[in-house]
Short mmCIF file of C-alpha atoms and ligand atoms in Angstrom, two decimals:
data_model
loop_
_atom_site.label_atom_id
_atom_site.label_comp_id
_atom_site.label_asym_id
_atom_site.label_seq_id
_atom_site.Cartn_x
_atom_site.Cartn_y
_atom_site.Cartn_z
CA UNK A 1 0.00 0.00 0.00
CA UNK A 2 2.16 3.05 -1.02
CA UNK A 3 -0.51 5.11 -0.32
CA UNK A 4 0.02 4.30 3.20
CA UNK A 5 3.77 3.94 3.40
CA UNK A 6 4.04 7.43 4.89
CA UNK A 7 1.50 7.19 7.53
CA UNK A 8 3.62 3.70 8.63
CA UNK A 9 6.65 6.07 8.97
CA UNK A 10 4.90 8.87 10.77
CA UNK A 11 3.68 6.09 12.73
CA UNK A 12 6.97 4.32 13.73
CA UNK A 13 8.52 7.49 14.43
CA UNK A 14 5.76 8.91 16.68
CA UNK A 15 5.95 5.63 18.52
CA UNK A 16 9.61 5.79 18.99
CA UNK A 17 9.01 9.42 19.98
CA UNK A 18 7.10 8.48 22.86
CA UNK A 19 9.20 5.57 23.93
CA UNK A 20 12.24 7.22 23.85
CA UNK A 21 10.60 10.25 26.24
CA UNK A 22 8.83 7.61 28.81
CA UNK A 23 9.85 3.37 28.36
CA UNK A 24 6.97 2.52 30.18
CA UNK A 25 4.26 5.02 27.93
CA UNK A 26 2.48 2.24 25.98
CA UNK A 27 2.80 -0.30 28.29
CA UNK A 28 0.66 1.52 31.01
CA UNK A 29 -2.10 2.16 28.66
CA UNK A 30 -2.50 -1.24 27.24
CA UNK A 31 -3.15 -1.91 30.97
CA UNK A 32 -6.14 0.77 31.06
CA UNK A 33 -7.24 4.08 29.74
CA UNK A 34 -8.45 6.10 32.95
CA UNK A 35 -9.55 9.60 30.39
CA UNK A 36 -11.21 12.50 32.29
CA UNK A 37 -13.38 13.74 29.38
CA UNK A 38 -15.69 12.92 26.38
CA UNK A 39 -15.44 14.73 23.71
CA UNK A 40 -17.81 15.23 21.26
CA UNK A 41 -17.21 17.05 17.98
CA UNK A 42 -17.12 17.29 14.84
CA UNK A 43 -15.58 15.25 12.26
CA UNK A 44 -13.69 17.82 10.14
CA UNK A 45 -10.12 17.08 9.39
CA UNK A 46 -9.36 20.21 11.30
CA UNK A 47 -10.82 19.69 14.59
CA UNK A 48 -7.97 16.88 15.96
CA UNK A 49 -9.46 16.47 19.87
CA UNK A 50 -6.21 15.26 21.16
CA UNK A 51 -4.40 18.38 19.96
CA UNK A 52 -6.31 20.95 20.46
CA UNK A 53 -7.05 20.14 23.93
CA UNK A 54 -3.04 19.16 24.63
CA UNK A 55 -4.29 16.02 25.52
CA UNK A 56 -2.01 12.70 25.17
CA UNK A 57 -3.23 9.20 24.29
CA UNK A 58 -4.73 7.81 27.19
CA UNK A 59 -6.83 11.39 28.50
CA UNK A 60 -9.91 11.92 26.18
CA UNK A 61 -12.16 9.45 25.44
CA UNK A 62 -13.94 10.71 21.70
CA UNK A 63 -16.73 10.01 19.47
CA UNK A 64 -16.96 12.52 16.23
CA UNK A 65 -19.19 13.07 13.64
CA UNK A 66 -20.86 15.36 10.90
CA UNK A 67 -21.86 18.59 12.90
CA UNK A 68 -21.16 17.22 16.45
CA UNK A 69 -24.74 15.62 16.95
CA UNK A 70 -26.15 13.99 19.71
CA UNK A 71 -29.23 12.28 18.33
CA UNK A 72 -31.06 10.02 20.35
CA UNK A 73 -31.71 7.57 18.21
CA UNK A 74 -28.23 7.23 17.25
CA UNK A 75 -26.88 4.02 18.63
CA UNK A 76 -23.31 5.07 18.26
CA UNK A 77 -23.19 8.48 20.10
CA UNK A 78 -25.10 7.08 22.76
CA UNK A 79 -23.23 4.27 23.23
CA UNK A 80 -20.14 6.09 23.77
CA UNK A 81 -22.08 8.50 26.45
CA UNK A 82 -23.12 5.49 27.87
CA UNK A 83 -19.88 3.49 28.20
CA UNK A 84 -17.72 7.10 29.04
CA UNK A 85 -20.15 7.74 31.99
CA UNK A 86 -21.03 4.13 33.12
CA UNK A 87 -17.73 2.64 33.07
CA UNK A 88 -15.05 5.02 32.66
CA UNK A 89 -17.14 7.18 35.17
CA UNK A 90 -15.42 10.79 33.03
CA UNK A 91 -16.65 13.83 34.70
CA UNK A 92 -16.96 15.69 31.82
CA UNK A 93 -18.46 15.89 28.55
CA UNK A 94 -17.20 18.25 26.74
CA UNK A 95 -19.72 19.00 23.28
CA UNK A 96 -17.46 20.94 21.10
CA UNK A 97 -18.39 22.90 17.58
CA UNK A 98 -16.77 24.89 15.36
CA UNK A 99 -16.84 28.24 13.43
CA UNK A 100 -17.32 27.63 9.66
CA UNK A 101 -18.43 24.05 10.27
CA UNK A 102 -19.43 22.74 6.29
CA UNK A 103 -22.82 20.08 8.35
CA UNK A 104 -24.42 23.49 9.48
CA UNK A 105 -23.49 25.31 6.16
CA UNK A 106 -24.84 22.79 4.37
CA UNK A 107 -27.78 22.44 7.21
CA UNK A 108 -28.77 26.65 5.51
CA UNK A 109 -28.79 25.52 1.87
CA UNK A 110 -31.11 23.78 -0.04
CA UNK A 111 -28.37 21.39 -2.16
CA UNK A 112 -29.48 17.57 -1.52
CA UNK A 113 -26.38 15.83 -0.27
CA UNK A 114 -28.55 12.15 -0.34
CA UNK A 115 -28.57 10.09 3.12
CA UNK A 116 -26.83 13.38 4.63
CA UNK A 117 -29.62 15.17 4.38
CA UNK A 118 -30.99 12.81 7.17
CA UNK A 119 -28.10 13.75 9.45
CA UNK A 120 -28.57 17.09 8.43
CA UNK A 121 -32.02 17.95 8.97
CA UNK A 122 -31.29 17.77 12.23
CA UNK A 123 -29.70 20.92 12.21
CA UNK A 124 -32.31 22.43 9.64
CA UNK A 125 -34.80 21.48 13.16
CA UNK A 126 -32.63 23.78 15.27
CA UNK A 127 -32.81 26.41 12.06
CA UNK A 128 -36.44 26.53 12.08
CA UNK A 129 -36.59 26.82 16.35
CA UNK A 130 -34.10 30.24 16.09
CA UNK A 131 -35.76 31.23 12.89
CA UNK A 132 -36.26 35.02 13.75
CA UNK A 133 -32.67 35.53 15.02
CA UNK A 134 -30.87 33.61 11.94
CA UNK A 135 -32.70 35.10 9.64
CA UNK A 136 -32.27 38.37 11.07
CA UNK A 137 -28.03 37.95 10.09
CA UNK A 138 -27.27 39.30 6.65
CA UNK A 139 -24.15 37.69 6.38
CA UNK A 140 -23.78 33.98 5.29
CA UNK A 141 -21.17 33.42 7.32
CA UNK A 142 -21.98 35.00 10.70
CA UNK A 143 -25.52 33.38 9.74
CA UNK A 144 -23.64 30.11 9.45
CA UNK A 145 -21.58 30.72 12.53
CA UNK A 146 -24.73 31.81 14.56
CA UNK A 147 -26.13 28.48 14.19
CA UNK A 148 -22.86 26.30 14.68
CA UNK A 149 -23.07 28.00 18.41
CA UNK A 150 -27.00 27.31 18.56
CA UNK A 151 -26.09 23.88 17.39
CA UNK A 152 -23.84 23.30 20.35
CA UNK A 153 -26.08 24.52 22.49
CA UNK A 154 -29.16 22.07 21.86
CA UNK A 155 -26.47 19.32 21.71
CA UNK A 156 -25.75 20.11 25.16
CA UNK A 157 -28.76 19.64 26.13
CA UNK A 158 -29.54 16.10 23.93
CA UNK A 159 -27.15 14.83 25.78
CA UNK A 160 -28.46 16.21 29.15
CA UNK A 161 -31.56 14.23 28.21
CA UNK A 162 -30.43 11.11 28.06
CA UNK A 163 -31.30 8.77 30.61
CA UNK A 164 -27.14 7.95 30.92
CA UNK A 165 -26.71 11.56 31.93
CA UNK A 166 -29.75 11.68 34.11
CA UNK A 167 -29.42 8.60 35.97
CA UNK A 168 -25.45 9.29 36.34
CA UNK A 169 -27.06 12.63 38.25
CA UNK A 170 -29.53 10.42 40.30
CA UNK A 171 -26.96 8.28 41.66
CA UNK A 172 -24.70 11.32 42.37
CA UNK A 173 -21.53 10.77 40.09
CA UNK A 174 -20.54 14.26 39.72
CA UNK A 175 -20.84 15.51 35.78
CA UNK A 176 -20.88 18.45 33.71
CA UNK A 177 -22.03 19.10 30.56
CA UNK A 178 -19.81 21.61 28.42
CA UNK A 179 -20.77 23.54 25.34
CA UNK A 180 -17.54 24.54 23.38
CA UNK A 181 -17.04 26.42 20.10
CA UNK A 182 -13.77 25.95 17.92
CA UNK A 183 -12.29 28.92 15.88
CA UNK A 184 -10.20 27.37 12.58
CA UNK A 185 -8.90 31.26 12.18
CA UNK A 186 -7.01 31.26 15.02
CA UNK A 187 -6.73 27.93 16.98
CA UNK A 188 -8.84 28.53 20.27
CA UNK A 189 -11.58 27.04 22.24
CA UNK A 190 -14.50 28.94 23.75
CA UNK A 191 -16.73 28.33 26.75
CA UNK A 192 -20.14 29.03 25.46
CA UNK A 193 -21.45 29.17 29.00
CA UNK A 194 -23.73 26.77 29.02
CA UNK A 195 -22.75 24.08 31.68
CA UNK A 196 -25.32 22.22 32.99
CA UNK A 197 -24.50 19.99 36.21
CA UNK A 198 -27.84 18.59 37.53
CA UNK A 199 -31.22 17.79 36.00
CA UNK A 200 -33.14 20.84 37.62
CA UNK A 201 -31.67 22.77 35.17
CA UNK A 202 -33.75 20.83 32.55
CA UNK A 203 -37.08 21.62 30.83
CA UNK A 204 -39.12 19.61 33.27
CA UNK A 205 -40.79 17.71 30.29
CA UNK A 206 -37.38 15.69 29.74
CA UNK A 207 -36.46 14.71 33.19
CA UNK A 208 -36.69 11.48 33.70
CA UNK A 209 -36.47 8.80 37.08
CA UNK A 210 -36.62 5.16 37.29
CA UNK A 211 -40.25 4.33 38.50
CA UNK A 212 -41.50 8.00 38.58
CA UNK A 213 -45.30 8.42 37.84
CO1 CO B 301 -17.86 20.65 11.18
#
């Protein structure tokens, strides 16, 4: 596969790297991963968890995909919630979007994309909900940007309504929800202050208890 030949050398010579800085690196995490975070964001090429958060192998536990969604019908993304909070018991979950992402571009425009446009529509949901402020923005791109933030926002709260999140609360394992937004201009993270920590800060219609009436 010469296609691949270079990602074998990066490979050998990252792992080499990290031997040669700590012997025992690997070897401790094929024993266990102990990571203090989820994160969940986006799938873009550009949006690396691991290095924008400084994080080595070993510290953040990730699932990514078009848009940074939380669905709840999406086996995938809930598994991960489930298994992060359950097992690894993280404290965090860090939902993290990004400025300029192309899923909530795309999410504004009217182009079909085919089975994306499932994904997508989504997003278009969260469009229609903020309708008066988006459409309000002139600009594509602030429009666009707008709604990446609005998108994080309501993913913060999918997750907060899953019954992983909520029970995790019930039995009082401390966690945090995070909404984060990405800038691809210039390389930062920002805390789009909506942390949510217990289920009273929920719309009562979505809290949910074992054997409630
Ligand atoms: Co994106």
């Amino acid at each position: 596969m010469a296609e691949l030949a270079k990602l074998f050398e990066n490979n050998r010579r990252w792992a080499e790297d990290n031997l040669r800085n700590d012997p025992g690196f690997f070897g401790r995490l094929a024993e266990q991963q102990t990571p203090k975070f989820l994160w969940i964001g986006c799938s873009d090429s550009r949006v690396p968890a691991n290095h924008i958060l400084g994080l080595k192998p070993g510290e953040v536990f990730v699932h990514r995909n078009v848009a940074n969604l939380v669905v709840h019908t999406d086996m995938s993304c809930l598994s991960v919630i489930q298994f992060a909070v359950e097992v690894l018991k993280i404290e965090h979950i860090i939902i993290c979007g990004h400025y300029g992402c192309g899923g909530v571009h795309a999410a504004c425009g009217s182009r079909q994309f085919g089975l994306l446009d499932n994904w997508l529509r989504n997003i278009k949901d969260i469009y229609a909900r903020h309708r008066a402020e988006l459409d309000g923005i002139a600009d594509l791109k602030n429009r666009v940007d707008r709604l990446c933030e609005l998108n994080v926002m309501e993913q913060v709260r999918n997750a907060c309504h899953t019954t992983i999140v909520q029970n995790a609360w019930l039995s009082g394992h401390p966690l945090s929800v995070h909404g984060l937004i990405y800038g691809l201009n210039d390389g930062l993270l920002r805390d789009l202050a909506v942390r949510v920590t217990n289920s009273d800060q929920l719309d009562t219609i979505y809290r949910l208890r074992v054997g409630a009436a």
